[in-house]
């Protein structure tokens, strides 16, 4: 550590920045900062000093101590109800049991305690804070009967973290897979990777946080099903839509904004009215399919020497990663550049469900879901829009994944 870093002002600035980072987890403090223009760090430190000052007056000491005991814990307990994390629920349930137990004991001997222990309520407030802070785990330590619960949760968290880091993508019977995460108000759909929302003319797609991952139960173990490259694919979708909007006349959703918050990546777009191509009667699809093929020709006319996703990540077609034999070969795969531009812009997931059509005019309103888009050989862009179904080979169709794997092997760096 340099002399400058040892200076008290440097340390104060460092700790202030750390505190600000922790306080940024609470939306109420962020809103307060925006409304008052007072930094939340200063506001919290000022409030703490004010609370300490009030403890010097007997008339205020008891109510302030009780406010410390139930104010923030009540807020965080309500937040814990809305989250899928067991850890938060265990922590605050244990806290309330311990807090109530000590209040019960205090009611029998408060006068004696006040006579024998000066500044009792100040010590009580410090004790309450110790119970609350998860870094100290005071409530769990104080209440031995609850020790096994948080310890088991901690062991599960470590197992889940290890499995997450290994990018496990297990397959198990559906009966062993956890139910989908909780649906909030406005949530129109949930997949194993994302949640979807619609509010008036706004459509929101976001990735799941690690605490929301579905899991497989194997005995007393919970193994999370970790989405493969979900963040990279969502960022690639944003890059692809903007690239297509700047270089073609292919209709795509208008992106209002994108951002990352608390482990979730959000894409906010305008709602595209219409129906999917899959919903149209078969006798009305021919003209729409011809229009889609025209857009495909536009994409394939754009070429590059570099293979990979529009964002620069190697986001390969969904059907390649869905194939368990191909998936193991594709992790951390890098490609060499071509001598001449021969890789074309591909959508790589163009099924009938990703084409929105005006039901009256039978014109394409938008092509959706560009997360697998990138520059690849033309054969990568399967014509899945010709029939209903997913962007993979179905019964009676040839599985082209082995051929695609041969192409990837040819271009492997």
PDB file of N, CA and C in Angstrom, residues 24 97 197 336 363:
ATOM      1  N   UNK A  24     -26.684   1.273  -2.678  1.00  0.00           N
ATOM      2  CA  UNK A  24     -27.314   1.298  -4.006  1.00  0.00           C
ATOM      3  C   UNK A  24     -28.212   0.086  -4.233  1.00  0.00           C
ATOM      4  N   UNK A  97     -37.730 -14.188  15.323  1.00  0.00           N
ATOM      5  CA  UNK A  97     -37.867 -15.086  16.474  1.00  0.00           C
ATOM      6  C   UNK A  97     -36.960 -14.634  17.613  1.00  0.00           C
ATOM      7  N   UNK A 197     -42.738  -9.420 -20.131  1.00  0.00           N
ATOM      8  CA  UNK A 197     -43.757  -8.535 -19.585  1.00  0.00           C
ATOM      9  C   UNK A 197     -44.340  -7.665 -20.701  1.00  0.00           C
ATOM     10  N   UNK A 336     -11.008 -19.074 -37.350  1.00  0.00           N
ATOM     11  CA  UNK A 336     -10.087 -18.241 -38.124  1.00  0.00           C
ATOM     12  C   UNK A 336     -10.884 -17.439 -39.147  1.00  0.00           C
ATOM     13  N   UNK A 363     -48.922  -8.471 -44.236  1.00  0.00           N
ATOM     14  CA  UNK A 363     -47.547  -7.998 -44.405  1.00  0.00           C
ATOM     15  C   UNK A 363     -46.782  -8.251 -43.107  1.00  0.00           C
TER      16      UNK A 363
END
